[in-house]
PDB file of C-alpha atoms in Angstrom:
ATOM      1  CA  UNK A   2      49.807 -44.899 -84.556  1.00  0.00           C
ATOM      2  CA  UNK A   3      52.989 -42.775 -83.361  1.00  0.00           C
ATOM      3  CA  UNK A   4      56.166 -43.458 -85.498  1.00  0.00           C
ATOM      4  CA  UNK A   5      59.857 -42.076 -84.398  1.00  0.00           C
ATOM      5  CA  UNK A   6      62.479 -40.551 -86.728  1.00  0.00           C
ATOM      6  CA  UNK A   7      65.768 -38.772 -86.071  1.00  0.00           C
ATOM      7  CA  UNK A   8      66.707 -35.669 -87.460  1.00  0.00           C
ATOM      8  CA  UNK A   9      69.698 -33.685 -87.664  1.00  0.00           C
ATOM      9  CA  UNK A  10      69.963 -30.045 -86.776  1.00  0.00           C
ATOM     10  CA  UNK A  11      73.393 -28.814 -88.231  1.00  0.00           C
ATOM     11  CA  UNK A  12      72.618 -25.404 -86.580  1.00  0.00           C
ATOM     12  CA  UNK A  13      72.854 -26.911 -83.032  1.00  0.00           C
ATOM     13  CA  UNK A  14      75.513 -29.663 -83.848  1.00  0.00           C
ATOM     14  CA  UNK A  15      72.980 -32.458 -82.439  1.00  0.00           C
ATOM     15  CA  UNK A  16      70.378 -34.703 -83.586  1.00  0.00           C
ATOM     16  CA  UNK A  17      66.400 -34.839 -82.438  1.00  0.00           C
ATOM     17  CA  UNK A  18      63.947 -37.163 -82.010  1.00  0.00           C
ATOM     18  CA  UNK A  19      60.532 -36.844 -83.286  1.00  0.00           C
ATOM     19  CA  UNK A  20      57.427 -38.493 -83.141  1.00  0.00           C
ATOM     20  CA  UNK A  21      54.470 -38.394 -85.479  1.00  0.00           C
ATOM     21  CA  UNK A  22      51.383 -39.383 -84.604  1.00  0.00           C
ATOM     22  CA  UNK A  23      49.133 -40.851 -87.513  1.00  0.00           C
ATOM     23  CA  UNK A  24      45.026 -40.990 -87.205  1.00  0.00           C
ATOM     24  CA  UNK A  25      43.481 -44.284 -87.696  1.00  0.00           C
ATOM     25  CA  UNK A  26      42.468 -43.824 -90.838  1.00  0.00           C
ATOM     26  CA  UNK A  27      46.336 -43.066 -92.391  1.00  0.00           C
ATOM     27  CA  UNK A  28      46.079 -46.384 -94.405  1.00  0.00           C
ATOM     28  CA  UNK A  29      47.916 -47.712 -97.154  1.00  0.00           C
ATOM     29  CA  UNK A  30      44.653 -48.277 -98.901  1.00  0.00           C
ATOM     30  CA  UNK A  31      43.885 -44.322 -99.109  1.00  0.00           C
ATOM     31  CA  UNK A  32      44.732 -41.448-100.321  1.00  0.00           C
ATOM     32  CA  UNK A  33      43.444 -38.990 -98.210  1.00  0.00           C
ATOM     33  CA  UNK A  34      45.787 -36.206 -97.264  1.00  0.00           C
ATOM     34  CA  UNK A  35      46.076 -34.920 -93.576  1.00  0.00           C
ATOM     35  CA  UNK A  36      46.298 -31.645 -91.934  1.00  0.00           C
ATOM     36  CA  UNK A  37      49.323 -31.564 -89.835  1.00  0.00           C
ATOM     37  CA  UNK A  38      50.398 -29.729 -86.458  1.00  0.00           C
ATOM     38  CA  UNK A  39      53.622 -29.091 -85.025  1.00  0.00           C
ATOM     39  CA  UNK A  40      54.164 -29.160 -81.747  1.00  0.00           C
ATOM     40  CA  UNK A  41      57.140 -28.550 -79.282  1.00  0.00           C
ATOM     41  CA  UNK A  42      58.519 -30.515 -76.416  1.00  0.00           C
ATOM     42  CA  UNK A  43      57.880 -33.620 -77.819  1.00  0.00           C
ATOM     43  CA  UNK A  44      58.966 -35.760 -74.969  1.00  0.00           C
ATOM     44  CA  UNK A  45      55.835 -34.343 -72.907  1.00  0.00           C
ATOM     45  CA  UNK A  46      53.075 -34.505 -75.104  1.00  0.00           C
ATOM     46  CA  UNK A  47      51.607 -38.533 -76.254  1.00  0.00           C
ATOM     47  CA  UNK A  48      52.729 -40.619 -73.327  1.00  0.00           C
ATOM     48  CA  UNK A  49      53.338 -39.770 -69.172  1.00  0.00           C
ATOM     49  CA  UNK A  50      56.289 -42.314 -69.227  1.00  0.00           C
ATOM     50  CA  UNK A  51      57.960 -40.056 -71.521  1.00  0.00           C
ATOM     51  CA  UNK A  52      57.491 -37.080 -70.257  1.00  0.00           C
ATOM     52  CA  UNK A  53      59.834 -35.309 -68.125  1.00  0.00           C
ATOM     53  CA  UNK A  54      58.075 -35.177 -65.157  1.00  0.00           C
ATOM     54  CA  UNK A  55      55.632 -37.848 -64.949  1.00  0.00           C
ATOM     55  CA  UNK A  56      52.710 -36.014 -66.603  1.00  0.00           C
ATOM     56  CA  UNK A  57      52.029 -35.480 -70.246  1.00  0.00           C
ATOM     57  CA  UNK A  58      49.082 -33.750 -72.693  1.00  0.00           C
ATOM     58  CA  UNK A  59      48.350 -37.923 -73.540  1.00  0.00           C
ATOM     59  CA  UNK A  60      47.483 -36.323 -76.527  1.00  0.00           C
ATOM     60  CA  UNK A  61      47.418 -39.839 -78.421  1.00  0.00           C
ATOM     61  CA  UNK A  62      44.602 -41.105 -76.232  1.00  0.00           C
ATOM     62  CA  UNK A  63      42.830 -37.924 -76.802  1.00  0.00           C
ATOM     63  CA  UNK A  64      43.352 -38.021 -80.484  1.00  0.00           C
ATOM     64  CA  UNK A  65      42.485 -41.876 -80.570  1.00  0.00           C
ATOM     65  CA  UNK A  66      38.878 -40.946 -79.324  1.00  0.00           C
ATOM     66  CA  UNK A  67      38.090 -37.518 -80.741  1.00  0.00           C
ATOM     67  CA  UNK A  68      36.433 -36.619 -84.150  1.00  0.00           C
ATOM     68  CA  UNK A  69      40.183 -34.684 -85.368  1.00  0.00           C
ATOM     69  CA  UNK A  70      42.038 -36.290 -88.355  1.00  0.00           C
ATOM     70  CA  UNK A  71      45.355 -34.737 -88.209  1.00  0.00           C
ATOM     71  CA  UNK A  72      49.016 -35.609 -88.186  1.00  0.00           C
ATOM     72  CA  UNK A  73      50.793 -34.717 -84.758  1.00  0.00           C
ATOM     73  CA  UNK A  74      54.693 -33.720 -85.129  1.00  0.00           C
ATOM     74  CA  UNK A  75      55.805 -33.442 -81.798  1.00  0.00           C
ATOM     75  CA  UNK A  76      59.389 -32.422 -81.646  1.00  0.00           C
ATOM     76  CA  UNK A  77      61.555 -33.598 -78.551  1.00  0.00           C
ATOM     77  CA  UNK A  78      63.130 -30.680 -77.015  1.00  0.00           C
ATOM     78  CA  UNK A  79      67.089 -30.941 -75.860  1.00  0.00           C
ATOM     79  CA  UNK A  80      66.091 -29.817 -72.307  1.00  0.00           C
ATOM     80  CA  UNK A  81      69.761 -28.277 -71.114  1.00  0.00           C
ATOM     81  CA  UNK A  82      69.711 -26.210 -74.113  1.00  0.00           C
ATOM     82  CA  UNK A  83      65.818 -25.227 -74.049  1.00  0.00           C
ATOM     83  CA  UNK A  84      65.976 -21.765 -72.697  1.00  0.00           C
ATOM     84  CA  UNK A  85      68.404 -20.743 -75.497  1.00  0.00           C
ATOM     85  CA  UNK A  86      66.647 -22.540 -78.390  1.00  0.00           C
ATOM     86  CA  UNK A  87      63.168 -21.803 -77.385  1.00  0.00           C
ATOM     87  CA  UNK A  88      63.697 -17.640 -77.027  1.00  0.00           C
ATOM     88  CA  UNK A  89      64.634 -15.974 -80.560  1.00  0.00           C
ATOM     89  CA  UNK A  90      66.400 -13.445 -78.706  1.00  0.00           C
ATOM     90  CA  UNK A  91      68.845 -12.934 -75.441  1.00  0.00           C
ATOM     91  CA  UNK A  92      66.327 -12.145 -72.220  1.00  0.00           C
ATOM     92  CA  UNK A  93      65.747  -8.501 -72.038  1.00  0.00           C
ATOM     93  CA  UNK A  94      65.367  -6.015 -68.905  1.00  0.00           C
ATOM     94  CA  UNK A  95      61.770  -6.820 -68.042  1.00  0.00           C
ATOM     95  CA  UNK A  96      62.457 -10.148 -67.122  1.00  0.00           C
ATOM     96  CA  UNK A  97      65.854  -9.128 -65.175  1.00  0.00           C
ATOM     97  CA  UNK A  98      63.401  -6.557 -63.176  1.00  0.00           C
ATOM     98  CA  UNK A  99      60.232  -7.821 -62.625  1.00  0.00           C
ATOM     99  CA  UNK A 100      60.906 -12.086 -62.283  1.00  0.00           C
ATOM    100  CA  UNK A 101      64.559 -11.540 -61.038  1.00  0.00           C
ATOM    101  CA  UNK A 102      66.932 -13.216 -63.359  1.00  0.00           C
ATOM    102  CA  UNK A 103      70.172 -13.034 -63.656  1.00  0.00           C
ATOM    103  CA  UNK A 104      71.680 -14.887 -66.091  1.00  0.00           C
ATOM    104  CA  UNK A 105      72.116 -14.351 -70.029  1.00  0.00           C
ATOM    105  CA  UNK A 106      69.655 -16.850 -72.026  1.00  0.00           C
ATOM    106  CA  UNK A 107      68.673 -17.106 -75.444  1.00  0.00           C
ATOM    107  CA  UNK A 108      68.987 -16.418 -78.888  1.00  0.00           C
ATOM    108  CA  UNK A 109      68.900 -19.336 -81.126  1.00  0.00           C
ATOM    109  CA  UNK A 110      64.987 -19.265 -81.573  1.00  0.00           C
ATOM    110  CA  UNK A 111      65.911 -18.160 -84.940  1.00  0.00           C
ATOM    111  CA  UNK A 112      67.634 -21.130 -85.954  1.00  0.00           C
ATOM    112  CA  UNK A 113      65.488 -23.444 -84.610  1.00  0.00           C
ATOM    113  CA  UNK A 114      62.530 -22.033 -86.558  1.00  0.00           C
ATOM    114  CA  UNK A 115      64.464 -22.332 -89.579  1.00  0.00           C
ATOM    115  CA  UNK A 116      65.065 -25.979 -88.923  1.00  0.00           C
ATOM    116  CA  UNK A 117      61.276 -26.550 -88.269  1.00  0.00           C
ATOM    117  CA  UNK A 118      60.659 -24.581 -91.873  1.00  0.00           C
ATOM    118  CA  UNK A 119      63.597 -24.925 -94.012  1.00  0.00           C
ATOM    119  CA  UNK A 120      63.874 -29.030 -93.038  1.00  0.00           C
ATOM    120  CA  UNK A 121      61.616 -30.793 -90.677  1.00  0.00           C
ATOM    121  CA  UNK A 122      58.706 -29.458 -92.549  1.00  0.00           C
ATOM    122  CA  UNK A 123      59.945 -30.274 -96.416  1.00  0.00           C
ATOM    123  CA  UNK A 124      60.874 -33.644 -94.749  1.00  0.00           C
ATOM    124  CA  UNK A 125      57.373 -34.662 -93.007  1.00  0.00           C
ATOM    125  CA  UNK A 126      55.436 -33.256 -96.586  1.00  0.00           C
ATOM    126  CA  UNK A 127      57.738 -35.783 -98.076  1.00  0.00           C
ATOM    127  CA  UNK A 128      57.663 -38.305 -95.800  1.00  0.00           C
ATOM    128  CA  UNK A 129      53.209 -38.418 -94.798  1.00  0.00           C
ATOM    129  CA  UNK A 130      50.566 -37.363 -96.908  1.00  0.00           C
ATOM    130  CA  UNK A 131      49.872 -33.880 -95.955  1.00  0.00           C
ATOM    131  CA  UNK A 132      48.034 -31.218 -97.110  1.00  0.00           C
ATOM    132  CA  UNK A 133      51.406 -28.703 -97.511  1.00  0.00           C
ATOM    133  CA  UNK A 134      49.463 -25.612 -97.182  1.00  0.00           C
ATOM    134  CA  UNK A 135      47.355 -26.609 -93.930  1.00  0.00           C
ATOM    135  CA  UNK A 136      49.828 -26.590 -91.450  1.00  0.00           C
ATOM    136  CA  UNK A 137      49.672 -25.135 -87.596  1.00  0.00           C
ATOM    137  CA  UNK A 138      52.050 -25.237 -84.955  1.00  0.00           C
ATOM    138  CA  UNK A 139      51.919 -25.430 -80.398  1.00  0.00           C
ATOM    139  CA  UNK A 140      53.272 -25.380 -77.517  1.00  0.00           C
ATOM    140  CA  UNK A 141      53.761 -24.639 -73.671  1.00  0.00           C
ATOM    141  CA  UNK A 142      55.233 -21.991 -71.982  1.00  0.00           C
ATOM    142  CA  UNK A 143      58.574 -21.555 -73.649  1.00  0.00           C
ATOM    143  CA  UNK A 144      57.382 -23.649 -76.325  1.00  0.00           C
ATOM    144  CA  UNK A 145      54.605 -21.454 -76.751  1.00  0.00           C
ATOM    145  CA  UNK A 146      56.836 -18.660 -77.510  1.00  0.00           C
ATOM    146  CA  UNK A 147      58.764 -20.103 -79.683  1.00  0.00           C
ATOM    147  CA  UNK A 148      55.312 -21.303 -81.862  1.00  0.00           C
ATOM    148  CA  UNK A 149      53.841 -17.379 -81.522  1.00  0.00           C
ATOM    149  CA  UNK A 150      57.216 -16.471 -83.011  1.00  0.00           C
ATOM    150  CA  UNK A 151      57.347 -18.960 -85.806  1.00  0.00           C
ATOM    151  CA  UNK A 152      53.969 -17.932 -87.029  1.00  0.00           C
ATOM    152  CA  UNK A 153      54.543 -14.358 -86.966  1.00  0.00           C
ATOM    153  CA  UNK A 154      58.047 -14.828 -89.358  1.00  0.00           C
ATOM    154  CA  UNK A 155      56.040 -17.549 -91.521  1.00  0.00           C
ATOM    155  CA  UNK A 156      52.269 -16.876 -91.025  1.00  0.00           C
ATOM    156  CA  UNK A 157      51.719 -18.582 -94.862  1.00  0.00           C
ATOM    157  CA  UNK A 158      53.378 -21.742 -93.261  1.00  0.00           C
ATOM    158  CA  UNK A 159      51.664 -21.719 -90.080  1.00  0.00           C
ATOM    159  CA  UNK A 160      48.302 -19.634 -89.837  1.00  0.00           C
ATOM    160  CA  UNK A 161      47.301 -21.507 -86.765  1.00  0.00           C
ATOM    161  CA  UNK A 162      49.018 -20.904 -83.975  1.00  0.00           C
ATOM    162  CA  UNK A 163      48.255 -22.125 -80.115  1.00  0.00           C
ATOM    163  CA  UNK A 164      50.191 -20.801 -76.637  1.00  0.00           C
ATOM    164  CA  UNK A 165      49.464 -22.509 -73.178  1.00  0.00           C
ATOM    165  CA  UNK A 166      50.629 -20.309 -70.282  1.00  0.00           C
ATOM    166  CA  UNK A 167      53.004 -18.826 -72.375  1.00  0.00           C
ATOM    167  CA  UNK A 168      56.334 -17.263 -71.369  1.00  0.00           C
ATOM    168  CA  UNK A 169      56.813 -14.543 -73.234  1.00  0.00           C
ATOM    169  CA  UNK A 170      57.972 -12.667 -70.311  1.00  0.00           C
ATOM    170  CA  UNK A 171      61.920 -13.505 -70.884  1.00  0.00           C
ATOM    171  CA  UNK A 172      61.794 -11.618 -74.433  1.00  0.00           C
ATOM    172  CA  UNK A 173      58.885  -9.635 -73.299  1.00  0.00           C
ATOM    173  CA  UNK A 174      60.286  -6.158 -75.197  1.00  0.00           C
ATOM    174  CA  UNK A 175      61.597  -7.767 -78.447  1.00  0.00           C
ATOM    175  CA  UNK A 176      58.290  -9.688 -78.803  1.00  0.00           C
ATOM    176  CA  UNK A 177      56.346  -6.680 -78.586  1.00  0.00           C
ATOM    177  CA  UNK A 178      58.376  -4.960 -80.769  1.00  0.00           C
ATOM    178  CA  UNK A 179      58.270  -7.703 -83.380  1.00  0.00           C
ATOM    179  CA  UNK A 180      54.407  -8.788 -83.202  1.00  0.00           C
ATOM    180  CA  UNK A 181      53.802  -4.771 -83.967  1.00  0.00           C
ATOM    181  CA  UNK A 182      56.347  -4.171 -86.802  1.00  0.00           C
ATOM    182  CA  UNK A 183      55.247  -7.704 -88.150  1.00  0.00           C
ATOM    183  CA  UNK A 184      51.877  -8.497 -90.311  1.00  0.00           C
ATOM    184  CA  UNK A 185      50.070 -10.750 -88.978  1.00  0.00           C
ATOM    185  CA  UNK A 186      46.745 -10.840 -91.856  1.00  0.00           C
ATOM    186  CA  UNK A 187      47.961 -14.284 -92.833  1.00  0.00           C
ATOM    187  CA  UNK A 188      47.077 -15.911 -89.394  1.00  0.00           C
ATOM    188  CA  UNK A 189      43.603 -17.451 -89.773  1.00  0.00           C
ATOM    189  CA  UNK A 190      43.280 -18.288 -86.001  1.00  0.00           C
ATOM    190  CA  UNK A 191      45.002 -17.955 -82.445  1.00  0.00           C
ATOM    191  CA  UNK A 192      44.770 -18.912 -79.188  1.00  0.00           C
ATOM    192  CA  UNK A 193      46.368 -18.108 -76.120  1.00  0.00           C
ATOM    193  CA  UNK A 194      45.897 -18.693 -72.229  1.00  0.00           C
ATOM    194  CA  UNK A 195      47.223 -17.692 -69.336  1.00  0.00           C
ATOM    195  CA  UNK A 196      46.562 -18.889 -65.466  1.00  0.00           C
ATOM    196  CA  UNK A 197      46.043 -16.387 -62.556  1.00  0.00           C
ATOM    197  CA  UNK A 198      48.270 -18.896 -60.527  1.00  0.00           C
ATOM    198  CA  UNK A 199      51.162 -19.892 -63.110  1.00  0.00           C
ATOM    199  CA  UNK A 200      53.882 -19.712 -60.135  1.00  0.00           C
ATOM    200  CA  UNK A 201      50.942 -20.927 -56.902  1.00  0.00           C
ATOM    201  CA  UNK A 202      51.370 -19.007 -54.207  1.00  0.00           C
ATOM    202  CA  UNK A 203      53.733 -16.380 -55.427  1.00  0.00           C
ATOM    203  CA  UNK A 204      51.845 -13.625 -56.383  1.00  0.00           C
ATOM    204  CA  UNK A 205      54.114 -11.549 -57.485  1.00  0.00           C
ATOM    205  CA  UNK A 206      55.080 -13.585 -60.165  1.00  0.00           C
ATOM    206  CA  UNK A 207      51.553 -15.032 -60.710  1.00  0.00           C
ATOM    207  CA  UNK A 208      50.604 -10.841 -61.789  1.00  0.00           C
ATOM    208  CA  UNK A 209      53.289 -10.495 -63.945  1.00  0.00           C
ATOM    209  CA  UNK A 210      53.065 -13.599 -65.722  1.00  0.00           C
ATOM    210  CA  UNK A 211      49.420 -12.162 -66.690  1.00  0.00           C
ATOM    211  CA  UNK A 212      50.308  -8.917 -67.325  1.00  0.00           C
ATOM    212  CA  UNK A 213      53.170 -10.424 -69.802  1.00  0.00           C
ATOM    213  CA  UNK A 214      50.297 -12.492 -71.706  1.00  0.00           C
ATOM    214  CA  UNK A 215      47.547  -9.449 -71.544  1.00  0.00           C
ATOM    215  CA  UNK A 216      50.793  -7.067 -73.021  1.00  0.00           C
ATOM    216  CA  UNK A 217      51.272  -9.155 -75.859  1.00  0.00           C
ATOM    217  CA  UNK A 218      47.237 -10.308 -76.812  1.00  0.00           C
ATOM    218  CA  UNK A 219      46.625  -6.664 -76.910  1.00  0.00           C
ATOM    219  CA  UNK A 220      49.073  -6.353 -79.647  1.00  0.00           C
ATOM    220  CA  UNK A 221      47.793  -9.477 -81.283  1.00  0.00           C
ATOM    221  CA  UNK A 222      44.250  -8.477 -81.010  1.00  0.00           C
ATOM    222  CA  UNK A 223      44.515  -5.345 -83.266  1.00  0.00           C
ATOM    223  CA  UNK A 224      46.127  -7.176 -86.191  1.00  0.00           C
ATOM    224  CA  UNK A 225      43.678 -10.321 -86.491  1.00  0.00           C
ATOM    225  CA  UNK A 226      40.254 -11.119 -86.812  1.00  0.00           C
ATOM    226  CA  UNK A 227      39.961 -14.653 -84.989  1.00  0.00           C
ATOM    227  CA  UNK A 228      41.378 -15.235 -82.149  1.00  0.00           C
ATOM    228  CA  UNK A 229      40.867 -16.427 -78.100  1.00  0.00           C
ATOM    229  CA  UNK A 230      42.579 -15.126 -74.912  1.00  0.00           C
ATOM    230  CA  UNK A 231      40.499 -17.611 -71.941  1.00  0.00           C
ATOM    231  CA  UNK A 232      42.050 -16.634 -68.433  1.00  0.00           C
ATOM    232  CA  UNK A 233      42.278 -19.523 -66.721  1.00  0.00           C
ATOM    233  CA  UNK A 234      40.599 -19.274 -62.982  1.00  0.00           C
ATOM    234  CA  UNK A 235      43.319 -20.795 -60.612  1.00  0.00           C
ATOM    235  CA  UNK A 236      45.402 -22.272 -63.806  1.00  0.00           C
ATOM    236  CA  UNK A 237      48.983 -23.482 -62.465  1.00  0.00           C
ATOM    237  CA  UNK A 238      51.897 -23.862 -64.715  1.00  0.00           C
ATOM    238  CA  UNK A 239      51.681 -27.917 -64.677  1.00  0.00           C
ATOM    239  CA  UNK A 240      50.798 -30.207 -67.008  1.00  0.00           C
ATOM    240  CA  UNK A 241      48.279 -31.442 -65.000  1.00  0.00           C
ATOM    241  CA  UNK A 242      46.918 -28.497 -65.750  1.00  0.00           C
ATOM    242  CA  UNK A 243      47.646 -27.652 -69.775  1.00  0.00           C
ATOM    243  CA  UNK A 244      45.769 -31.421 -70.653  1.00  0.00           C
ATOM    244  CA  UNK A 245      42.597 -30.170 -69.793  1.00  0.00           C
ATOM    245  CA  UNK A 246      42.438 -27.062 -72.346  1.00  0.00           C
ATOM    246  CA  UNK A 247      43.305 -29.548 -75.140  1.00  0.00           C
ATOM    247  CA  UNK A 248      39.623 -29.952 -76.111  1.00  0.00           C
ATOM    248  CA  UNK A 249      38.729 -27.074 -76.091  1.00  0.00           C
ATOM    249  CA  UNK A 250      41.431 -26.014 -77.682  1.00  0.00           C
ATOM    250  CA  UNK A 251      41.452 -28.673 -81.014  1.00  0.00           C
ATOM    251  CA  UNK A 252      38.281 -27.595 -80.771  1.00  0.00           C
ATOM    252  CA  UNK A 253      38.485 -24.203 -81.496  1.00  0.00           C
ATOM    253  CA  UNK A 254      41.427 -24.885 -84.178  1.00  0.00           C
ATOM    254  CA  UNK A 255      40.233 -27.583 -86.112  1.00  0.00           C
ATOM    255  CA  UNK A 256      36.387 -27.206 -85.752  1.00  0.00           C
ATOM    256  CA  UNK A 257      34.864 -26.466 -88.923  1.00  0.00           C
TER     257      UNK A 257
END
């Protein structure tokens, strides 16, 4: 069952959609409490008609036949303002130098994690019957930036932590810095992946994409215990791609 809400974000001046997704067995007639996951870019992850390009994780079919009884908060993302609210901080040198940007993006990652902590969460604990102290959080590429960052500030709130092909690469330095001055004991498991083909054919872009995700796992690896890094042979930065590391990746978060 997905329900909708609207939430405000008085940081950003705007309102959001989100969608929850409830198992089958979220009845009136029980009290069981649920374990819940937050993930970003809500538009692209239950349905393809949704999503912004045709193609989606269909993660409520998935969750409809798999053995995982978990609320799904998937948060829509505003999509002209995602670079700025997905990166905590302004893009730094690295990605001016090695991918070529030019422009200034950035910054308000903060915020946004303090919406996701400070109200969206207090709201859904309110709202569903959760189990407050279980609580994980996703996403793709920017979104799974945005997640690694949110568990490192609040690794009590969210000790499970997934990134798909994620771009780290536009706060490359800052992240580093962060993920080695921050501890990190709290985080029960993580997983990240990373294609050798995010951009296709450009290879340029395809090595440094790696060598971004590698940078980072090496940090990550010192300071926890459990944790998974797959490469992904031929992996492309598509959703046609992502969908099919979703079992195996519920799998490795919510297997017991």
């Amino acid at each position: 069952m997905l329900e909708k809400i609207t939430v405000d974000i008085p940081a950003f001046n705007e309102k959001r959609d989100v969608t929850i997704y409830l198992p089958s067995s979220y009845t009136k007639e029980t009290t069981k409490r649920y374990e819940v996951l937050y993930f970003q870019d809500g538009q692209n992850v239950f349905h393809d008609h949704e999503a912004f390009q045709g193609v989606s994780l269909d993660l409520k079919s998935y969750l409809d036949k798999s053995e995982f009884e978990l609320i799904v908060v998937a948060i829509d993302v505003n999509s002209d303002e995602r670079l700025h609210h997905y990166c905590p901080w302004e893009n730094g040198e690295w990605s001016r130098e090695v991918f070529g940007l030019t422009e200034t993006t950035g910054g308000k990652g903060h915020s946004y994690v303090e919406f996701l902590v400070n109200s969206l969460k207090p709201l859904i604990d309110n709202k569903y019957r959760t189990i407050e102290t279980k609580s994980s959080i996703a996403g793709i590429s920017l979104g799974g930036a945005i997640s690694v960052y949110a568990a490192g500030l609040y690794p009590h709130i969210f000790p499970k932590v997934a990134g798909i092909s994620t771009a780290f690469y536009r706060n490359q330095e800052k992240f580093e810095e962060f993920l080695k001055d921050t501890d990190l004991s709290r985080i029960e498991k993580l997983y990240l992946d990373c294609g050798t083909k995010e951009a296709k054919d450009h290879e340029g872009i395809n090595a440094a994409f790696l060598e971004s995700n590698q940078r980072m796992f090496s940090i990550l690896r010192e300071k926890l215990v459990d944790y998974q890094f797959p490469i992904i042979d031929e992996g492309i930065h598509q959703y046609a791609d992502f969908k099919k590391r979703i079992p195996a990746i519920f799998n490795y978060l919510y297997s017991s």
